[in-house]
Short mmCIF file of C-alpha atoms in Angstrom, two decimals:
data_model
loop_
_atom_site.label_atom_id
_atom_site.label_comp_id
_atom_site.label_asym_id
_atom_site.label_seq_id
_atom_site.Cartn_x
_atom_site.Cartn_y
_atom_site.Cartn_z
CA MET D 29 -50.00 -30.33 -127.43
CA TYR D 30 -47.25 -27.82 -128.15
CA ASP D 31 -44.01 -28.60 -129.92
CA VAL D 32 -42.02 -26.37 -127.55
CA ILE D 33 -42.75 -24.51 -124.33
CA THR D 34 -40.16 -22.22 -122.77
CA PHE D 35 -40.20 -20.82 -119.24
CA GLY D 36 -38.36 -17.72 -118.11
CA GLU D 37 -37.99 -13.97 -117.73
CA ALA D 38 -38.24 -11.26 -120.36
CA MET D 39 -37.03 -7.69 -120.10
CA ILE D 40 -37.55 -4.45 -121.93
CA ARG D 41 -34.40 -3.62 -123.92
CA LEU D 42 -33.36 0.00 -124.40
CA SER D 43 -30.48 0.88 -126.72
CA PRO D 44 -29.22 4.24 -128.02
CA PRO D 45 -29.25 4.42 -131.84
CA ASP D 46 -26.20 4.94 -134.08
CA TYR D 47 -23.61 3.49 -131.66
CA ALA D 48 -24.17 6.34 -129.20
CA ARG D 49 -23.09 6.01 -125.58
CA ILE D 50 -25.81 5.78 -122.97
CA GLU D 51 -24.65 9.09 -121.50
CA GLN D 52 -25.14 10.72 -124.89
CA ALA D 53 -28.58 9.32 -125.55
CA ASN D 54 -31.62 11.50 -126.22
CA THR D 55 -33.69 8.57 -127.48
CA PHE D 56 -33.65 4.80 -127.07
CA ASN D 57 -34.79 2.03 -129.35
CA ILE D 58 -37.17 -0.20 -127.41
CA SER D 59 -37.68 -3.93 -127.84
CA VAL D 60 -38.30 -7.06 -125.78
CA GLY D 61 -35.90 -9.93 -125.12
CA GLY D 62 -35.00 -12.73 -122.77
CA GLY D 63 -33.15 -16.03 -123.09
CA GLU D 64 -36.06 -18.46 -122.96
CA LEU D 65 -38.42 -16.11 -124.79
CA ASN D 66 -35.92 -15.74 -127.63
CA VAL D 67 -36.01 -19.52 -128.08
CA ALA D 68 -39.82 -19.59 -128.16
CA VAL D 69 -39.79 -16.88 -130.83
CA GLY D 70 -37.10 -18.66 -132.83
CA VAL D 71 -38.92 -21.99 -133.06
CA ALA D 72 -42.18 -20.20 -133.86
CA ARG D 73 -40.46 -18.39 -136.75
CA LEU D 74 -39.32 -21.79 -138.00
CA GLY D 75 -42.87 -23.11 -137.97
CA LEU D 76 -43.19 -24.97 -134.68
CA ASN D 77 -46.08 -24.47 -132.26
CA SER D 78 -44.57 -22.74 -129.23
CA ALA D 79 -45.68 -21.10 -126.01
CA TRP D 80 -43.91 -19.08 -123.34
CA ILE D 81 -44.55 -19.30 -119.58
CA SER D 82 -43.78 -16.19 -117.57
CA ILE D 83 -45.13 -13.61 -115.13
CA LEU D 84 -45.44 -9.99 -116.23
CA PRO D 85 -46.50 -6.90 -114.29
CA ASN D 86 -50.19 -6.11 -114.53
CA ASN D 87 -49.69 -2.74 -116.20
CA PRO D 88 -49.23 -1.30 -119.71
CA ILE D 89 -45.53 -2.30 -119.77
CA GLY D 90 -46.51 -5.91 -119.15
CA TYR D 91 -49.20 -5.69 -121.84
CA PHE D 92 -46.68 -4.16 -124.25
CA THR D 93 -44.40 -7.14 -123.66
CA ARG D 94 -47.22 -9.65 -124.13
CA ASN D 95 -48.27 -7.92 -127.36
CA LYS D 96 -44.73 -7.96 -128.78
CA VAL D 97 -44.49 -11.67 -128.01
CA ALA D 98 -47.84 -12.34 -129.69
CA GLU D 99 -46.65 -10.55 -132.84
CA THR D 100 -44.03 -13.26 -133.35
CA GLY D 101 -46.53 -16.13 -133.36
CA VAL D 102 -45.74 -17.42 -129.87
CA ASP D 103 -48.78 -18.51 -127.82
CA THR D 104 -49.17 -16.09 -124.89
CA SER D 105 -52.01 -17.87 -123.10
CA LEU D 106 -49.69 -19.27 -120.40
CA ILE D 107 -48.50 -15.81 -119.30
CA LYS D 108 -49.73 -14.61 -115.91
CA PHE D 109 -50.05 -10.97 -114.87
CA SER D 110 -49.18 -9.94 -111.34
CA ASN D 111 -49.76 -6.85 -109.22
CA GLU D 112 -46.44 -7.56 -107.52
CA GLY D 113 -43.03 -6.69 -108.91
CA ARG D 114 -42.02 -4.83 -112.04
CA MET D 115 -40.73 -5.24 -115.57
CA GLY D 116 -36.98 -5.73 -115.73
CA LEU D 117 -34.93 -3.48 -118.01
CA TYR D 118 -31.63 -3.83 -119.72
CA PHE D 119 -29.65 -1.21 -121.57
CA VAL D 120 -27.45 -2.14 -124.53
CA GLU D 121 -24.67 0.18 -125.63
CA PHE D 122 -23.31 -1.02 -128.97
CA GLY D 123 -19.57 -0.76 -129.45
CA ALA D 124 -17.13 -0.97 -132.33
CA SER D 125 -13.49 -2.03 -132.07
CA PRO D 126 -11.69 -1.28 -129.87
CA ARG D 127 -14.71 -0.27 -127.73
CA ARG D 128 -16.69 -3.28 -126.59
CA SER D 129 -20.47 -3.42 -126.42
CA LYS D 130 -21.85 -2.97 -122.92
CA VAL D 131 -24.93 -4.16 -121.02
CA ILE D 132 -26.45 -2.65 -117.87
CA TYR D 133 -29.20 -4.62 -116.11
CA ASP D 134 -31.99 -3.16 -114.00
CA ARG D 135 -34.07 -6.23 -113.19
CA LYS D 136 -34.26 -6.59 -109.40
CA PHE D 137 -37.74 -7.47 -108.06
CA SER D 138 -39.10 -8.38 -111.48
CA SER D 139 -42.53 -9.98 -111.31
CA ILE D 140 -41.26 -13.43 -112.23
CA SER D 141 -38.52 -13.31 -109.59
CA LEU D 142 -41.34 -13.15 -107.00
CA ILE D 143 -42.99 -16.33 -108.31
CA ASN D 144 -44.92 -18.45 -105.81
CA SER D 145 -45.14 -22.24 -105.74
CA ASP D 146 -48.84 -22.18 -106.65
CA ASP D 147 -48.62 -19.72 -109.56
CA PHE D 148 -48.46 -22.49 -112.16
CA ASN D 149 -49.71 -26.07 -112.25
CA PHE D 150 -46.83 -27.35 -114.36
CA LYS D 151 -48.17 -30.89 -114.51
CA GLU D 152 -51.31 -29.54 -116.14
CA ILE D 153 -49.88 -26.95 -118.52
CA LEU D 154 -46.71 -28.66 -119.72
CA LYS D 155 -48.31 -30.57 -122.58
CA THR D 156 -45.41 -30.32 -124.97
CA ARG D 157 -42.87 -32.33 -126.90
CA LEU D 158 -40.06 -30.31 -125.34
CA LEU D 159 -39.55 -27.85 -122.48
CA HIS D 160 -36.69 -25.35 -122.70
CA VAL D 161 -35.29 -23.45 -119.71
CA SER D 162 -31.95 -21.76 -119.05
CA GLY D 163 -29.70 -21.03 -116.11
CA ILE D 164 -30.92 -17.44 -116.01
CA LEU D 165 -34.28 -18.35 -114.49
CA PRO D 166 -33.04 -20.19 -111.36
CA ALA D 167 -30.45 -17.45 -110.83
CA LEU D 168 -33.15 -14.81 -110.29
CA SER D 169 -34.34 -15.95 -106.83
CA LYS D 170 -34.79 -18.94 -104.54
CA SER D 171 -38.42 -19.25 -105.58
CA CYS D 172 -37.36 -19.29 -109.22
CA ARG D 173 -34.99 -22.16 -108.45
CA LEU D 174 -37.83 -24.15 -106.94
CA ALA D 175 -40.11 -23.33 -109.86
CA THR D 176 -37.44 -24.33 -112.37
CA LYS D 177 -36.99 -27.72 -110.74
CA SER D 178 -40.74 -28.24 -110.50
CA SER D 179 -41.18 -27.48 -114.19
CA LEU D 180 -38.42 -29.92 -115.21
CA ILE D 181 -39.82 -32.71 -113.04
CA SER D 182 -43.35 -32.17 -114.38
CA ALA D 183 -42.12 -32.13 -117.98
CA LYS D 184 -40.33 -35.45 -117.52
CA GLU D 185 -43.37 -36.97 -115.80
CA ASN D 186 -45.45 -35.90 -118.82
CA GLY D 187 -43.01 -37.60 -121.17
CA SER D 188 -41.49 -34.41 -122.58
CA LEU D 189 -37.89 -33.82 -123.55
CA VAL D 190 -36.03 -31.12 -121.62
CA SER D 191 -33.36 -28.84 -123.06
CA PHE D 192 -31.35 -26.51 -120.85
CA ASP D 193 -28.95 -23.70 -121.75
CA VAL D 194 -26.43 -23.08 -118.95
CA ASN D 195 -26.38 -19.32 -119.74
CA TYR D 196 -24.27 -18.44 -116.68
CA ARG D 197 -24.64 -14.82 -115.54
CA ALA D 198 -22.08 -13.72 -112.96
CA LYS D 199 -24.15 -10.62 -112.13
CA LEU D 200 -26.99 -12.87 -110.89
CA TRP D 201 -25.17 -15.51 -108.81
CA ASN D 202 -21.72 -16.87 -108.10
CA GLU D 203 -20.19 -20.04 -109.52
CA ASP D 204 -20.69 -22.10 -106.35
CA GLU D 205 -24.41 -21.24 -106.21
CA ALA D 206 -24.79 -22.11 -109.87
CA LEU D 207 -22.96 -25.44 -109.47
CA LYS D 208 -25.09 -26.47 -106.48
CA CYS D 209 -28.35 -25.58 -108.22
CA LEU D 210 -27.58 -27.01 -111.66
CA THR D 211 -26.15 -30.23 -110.22
CA ASP D 212 -29.55 -30.70 -108.60
CA LEU D 213 -31.27 -30.25 -111.99
CA VAL D 214 -29.11 -32.29 -114.36
CA GLU D 215 -30.91 -35.61 -113.86
CA HIS D 216 -33.99 -34.06 -115.48
CA ILE D 217 -32.16 -32.64 -118.52
CA ASP D 218 -31.86 -34.43 -121.88
CA ILE D 219 -30.12 -31.78 -124.00
CA LEU D 220 -27.54 -29.49 -122.43
CA ILE D 221 -26.46 -26.41 -124.38
CA THR D 222 -23.42 -24.55 -123.13
CA THR D 223 -20.12 -22.89 -123.97
CA GLU D 224 -16.62 -24.03 -123.09
CA GLU D 225 -16.29 -21.06 -120.73
CA ASP D 226 -19.59 -21.66 -118.92
CA THR D 227 -18.76 -25.35 -118.51
CA GLU D 228 -15.51 -24.48 -116.78
CA ARG D 229 -17.03 -21.77 -114.58
CA VAL D 230 -20.10 -23.72 -113.46
CA PHE D 231 -19.19 -27.43 -113.66
CA LYS D 232 -15.40 -27.02 -113.20
CA ILE D 233 -14.79 -29.20 -116.25
CA THR D 234 -11.86 -28.42 -118.54
CA GLY D 235 -10.01 -30.25 -121.29
CA ARG D 236 -7.45 -29.99 -124.07
CA ASP D 237 -10.19 -28.75 -126.39
CA TYR D 238 -13.96 -28.41 -126.56
CA TYR D 239 -14.32 -32.01 -127.78
CA GLU D 240 -12.81 -33.30 -124.56
CA VAL D 241 -14.94 -30.87 -122.54
CA ALA D 242 -18.12 -32.16 -124.22
CA LYS D 243 -17.08 -35.77 -123.65
CA LYS D 244 -16.38 -35.22 -119.94
CA LEU D 245 -19.62 -33.33 -119.46
CA GLN D 246 -21.73 -36.02 -121.14
CA LYS D 247 -20.00 -38.83 -119.30
CA LYS D 248 -20.39 -37.21 -115.88
CA PHE D 249 -24.09 -36.37 -116.19
CA ASN D 250 -25.30 -38.82 -118.88
CA PHE D 251 -27.08 -36.24 -121.05
CA LYS D 252 -28.61 -37.48 -124.30
CA VAL D 253 -26.82 -34.65 -126.08
CA VAL D 254 -24.28 -31.98 -125.14
CA ALA D 255 -24.03 -29.04 -127.56
CA ILE D 256 -21.29 -26.42 -127.29
CA THR D 257 -21.31 -23.11 -129.17
CA LEU D 258 -18.00 -21.55 -130.15
CA ARG D 259 -17.41 -17.85 -130.81
CA GLU D 260 -14.15 -16.25 -131.99
CA ASP D 261 -14.04 -12.47 -131.61
CA VAL D 262 -12.10 -11.21 -134.63
CA SER D 263 -13.38 -7.73 -133.75
CA VAL D 264 -16.49 -6.31 -132.08
CA LEU D 265 -18.32 -6.33 -135.40
CA ARG D 266 -16.79 -9.45 -136.92
CA ASN D 267 -17.01 -12.90 -135.34
CA ASN D 268 -16.46 -16.49 -136.37
CA TRP D 269 -19.22 -18.78 -135.15
CA THR D 270 -19.68 -22.55 -135.07
CA ALA D 271 -20.90 -25.36 -132.82
CA ILE D 272 -20.46 -29.05 -132.02
CA ALA D 273 -22.57 -31.71 -130.32
CA TYR D 274 -21.80 -35.05 -128.67
CA ASP D 275 -24.18 -37.90 -127.85
CA GLY D 276 -21.88 -40.24 -125.96
CA ASP D 277 -20.81 -42.10 -129.10
CA LYS D 278 -20.12 -39.57 -131.82
CA PHE D 279 -19.20 -35.92 -132.33
CA TYR D 280 -21.16 -33.75 -134.73
CA LYS D 281 -19.73 -30.51 -136.06
CA ASP D 282 -20.61 -27.92 -138.67
CA LYS D 283 -18.85 -25.31 -140.76
CA LYS D 284 -17.64 -22.01 -139.37
CA TYR D 285 -19.60 -18.86 -140.24
CA ASP D 286 -17.82 -15.54 -140.73
CA ILE D 287 -20.40 -13.07 -139.38
CA GLU D 288 -20.61 -9.32 -139.84
CA ILE D 289 -22.32 -8.51 -136.56
CA VAL D 290 -25.44 -6.37 -136.53
CA ASP D 291 -26.61 -7.53 -133.09
CA ARG D 292 -25.08 -10.50 -131.28
CA PHE D 293 -27.57 -10.50 -128.39
CA GLY D 294 -29.73 -13.61 -128.56
CA GLY D 295 -27.23 -15.45 -130.76
CA GLY D 296 -26.90 -18.36 -128.35
CA ASP D 297 -30.67 -18.53 -127.89
CA SER D 298 -31.14 -18.74 -131.65
CA PHE D 299 -28.69 -21.64 -131.73
CA SER D 300 -30.92 -23.36 -129.16
CA ALA D 301 -34.01 -22.62 -131.28
CA GLY D 302 -32.44 -23.94 -134.47
CA PHE D 303 -31.05 -27.00 -132.72
CA ILE D 304 -34.42 -27.80 -131.15
CA TYR D 305 -36.16 -27.31 -134.50
CA GLY D 306 -33.77 -29.70 -136.23
CA TYR D 307 -33.92 -32.26 -133.42
CA LEU D 308 -37.73 -32.34 -133.38
CA THR D 309 -38.32 -32.23 -137.13
CA GLU D 310 -35.48 -34.52 -138.28
CA ASN D 311 -36.27 -37.48 -136.01
CA LYS D 312 -33.67 -36.54 -133.39
CA ASN D 313 -30.93 -36.31 -136.03
CA ILE D 314 -28.15 -34.52 -134.15
CA GLU D 315 -26.13 -33.74 -137.26
CA SER D 316 -29.08 -31.84 -138.75
CA ALA D 317 -29.81 -30.18 -135.41
CA VAL D 318 -26.27 -28.77 -135.21
CA LYS D 319 -26.47 -27.45 -138.78
CA TYR D 320 -29.82 -25.78 -138.18
CA GLY D 321 -28.75 -24.32 -134.84
CA ASN D 322 -25.45 -23.03 -136.18
CA ALA D 323 -27.01 -21.42 -139.27
CA PHE D 324 -29.99 -19.93 -137.42
CA SER D 325 -27.67 -18.31 -134.89
CA ALA D 326 -25.50 -16.90 -137.69
CA LEU D 327 -28.61 -15.41 -139.30
CA LYS D 328 -29.84 -13.97 -136.00
CA GLN D 329 -26.66 -12.02 -135.48
CA THR D 330 -27.44 -10.10 -138.68
CA ASN D 331 -30.89 -9.16 -137.27
CA PRO D 332 -31.39 -6.23 -134.86
CA THR D 333 -33.02 -6.94 -131.45
CA ASP D 334 -32.91 -10.21 -129.50
CA PHE D 335 -35.28 -12.05 -131.84
CA CYS D 336 -34.32 -13.83 -135.04
CA TRP D 337 -36.74 -12.77 -137.77
CA SER D 338 -35.37 -15.18 -140.37
CA THR D 339 -37.57 -17.87 -141.91
CA VAL D 340 -37.11 -21.60 -142.34
CA ASP D 341 -36.58 -21.07 -146.08
CA GLU D 342 -33.78 -18.58 -145.38
CA LEU D 343 -32.29 -21.02 -142.89
CA LYS D 344 -32.21 -23.90 -145.37
CA THR D 345 -30.89 -21.62 -148.11
CA LEU D 346 -27.99 -20.49 -145.92
CA ILE D 347 -27.00 -24.07 -145.16
CA LYS D 348 -26.71 -24.73 -148.92
CA GLN D 349 -25.43 -21.26 -149.87
CA LYS D 350 -22.27 -21.03 -151.99
CA ASN D 351 -21.90 -17.24 -152.36
CA LEU D 352 -23.13 -13.88 -151.06
CA ARG D 353 -24.53 -12.43 -154.28
CA VAL D 354 -27.69 -10.29 -154.03
CA GLU D 355 -30.88 -12.35 -153.90
CA ARG D 356 -33.15 -11.13 -156.73
#
């Protein structure tokens, strides 16, 4: 029995060093990342037993990805290798005010986007306390939408909790497609993680503030918990970050972190990881889950690459931290 299983796509990330433009680049830093994978890595770093379900190309690039995942402590035994499709790529060009950071995706026909209905026996392999998926996976292809729904149904039949990050990507599908698909999935979701912007774009729900948005979202779909992350862009390299959650009766909020950004990619996924860790280890205490998620995300954004390499001790220290003096 795992604590957490995540299901989704990973890509190879290529980024020019030293804030160079892609057109200038002679070399690229290479790493691996992906929404659901980032969550599996995050909870593993915090000490939970996690696994990642995916399909990778049956070639050295796929093996490279599997090996990088294994380095983090995530169980890779549920990964399948396919002779069809390819490894998706994404290029990150880091900016500094007033130039924004930029992402270019090259992921069409990735191996997981070609998933077949018989590739995984979800009822058999989803032996876990919690399954985590995001809106990126069903956006990849029609077969991914079917596989996403099948995984959620199987998880619920096995008695698992399901968390879902909306993670809307306009480059993958339009708002109407996302609404139709996610409306079909919500009955199987216990914990919904989103942003105020994604909630408006996908579910067409707005309000005076994010508290009202969370309340409307929970009331309409009867989630156990709705969590909303909140980012204020002071500049490209300086952000304010916080989060709230709502369970139908009470709001839970945490302090605001002033972050000097090293790498914001994967920040939302690390919130999911921290929230899940707190929820599972603190007897479903939502207040603790929000604190852990908020702090773990803040820490991640000071780590290069998509993964958060912080530890549970660092996480708990940050929550109690009173100053920024050097740790000796």
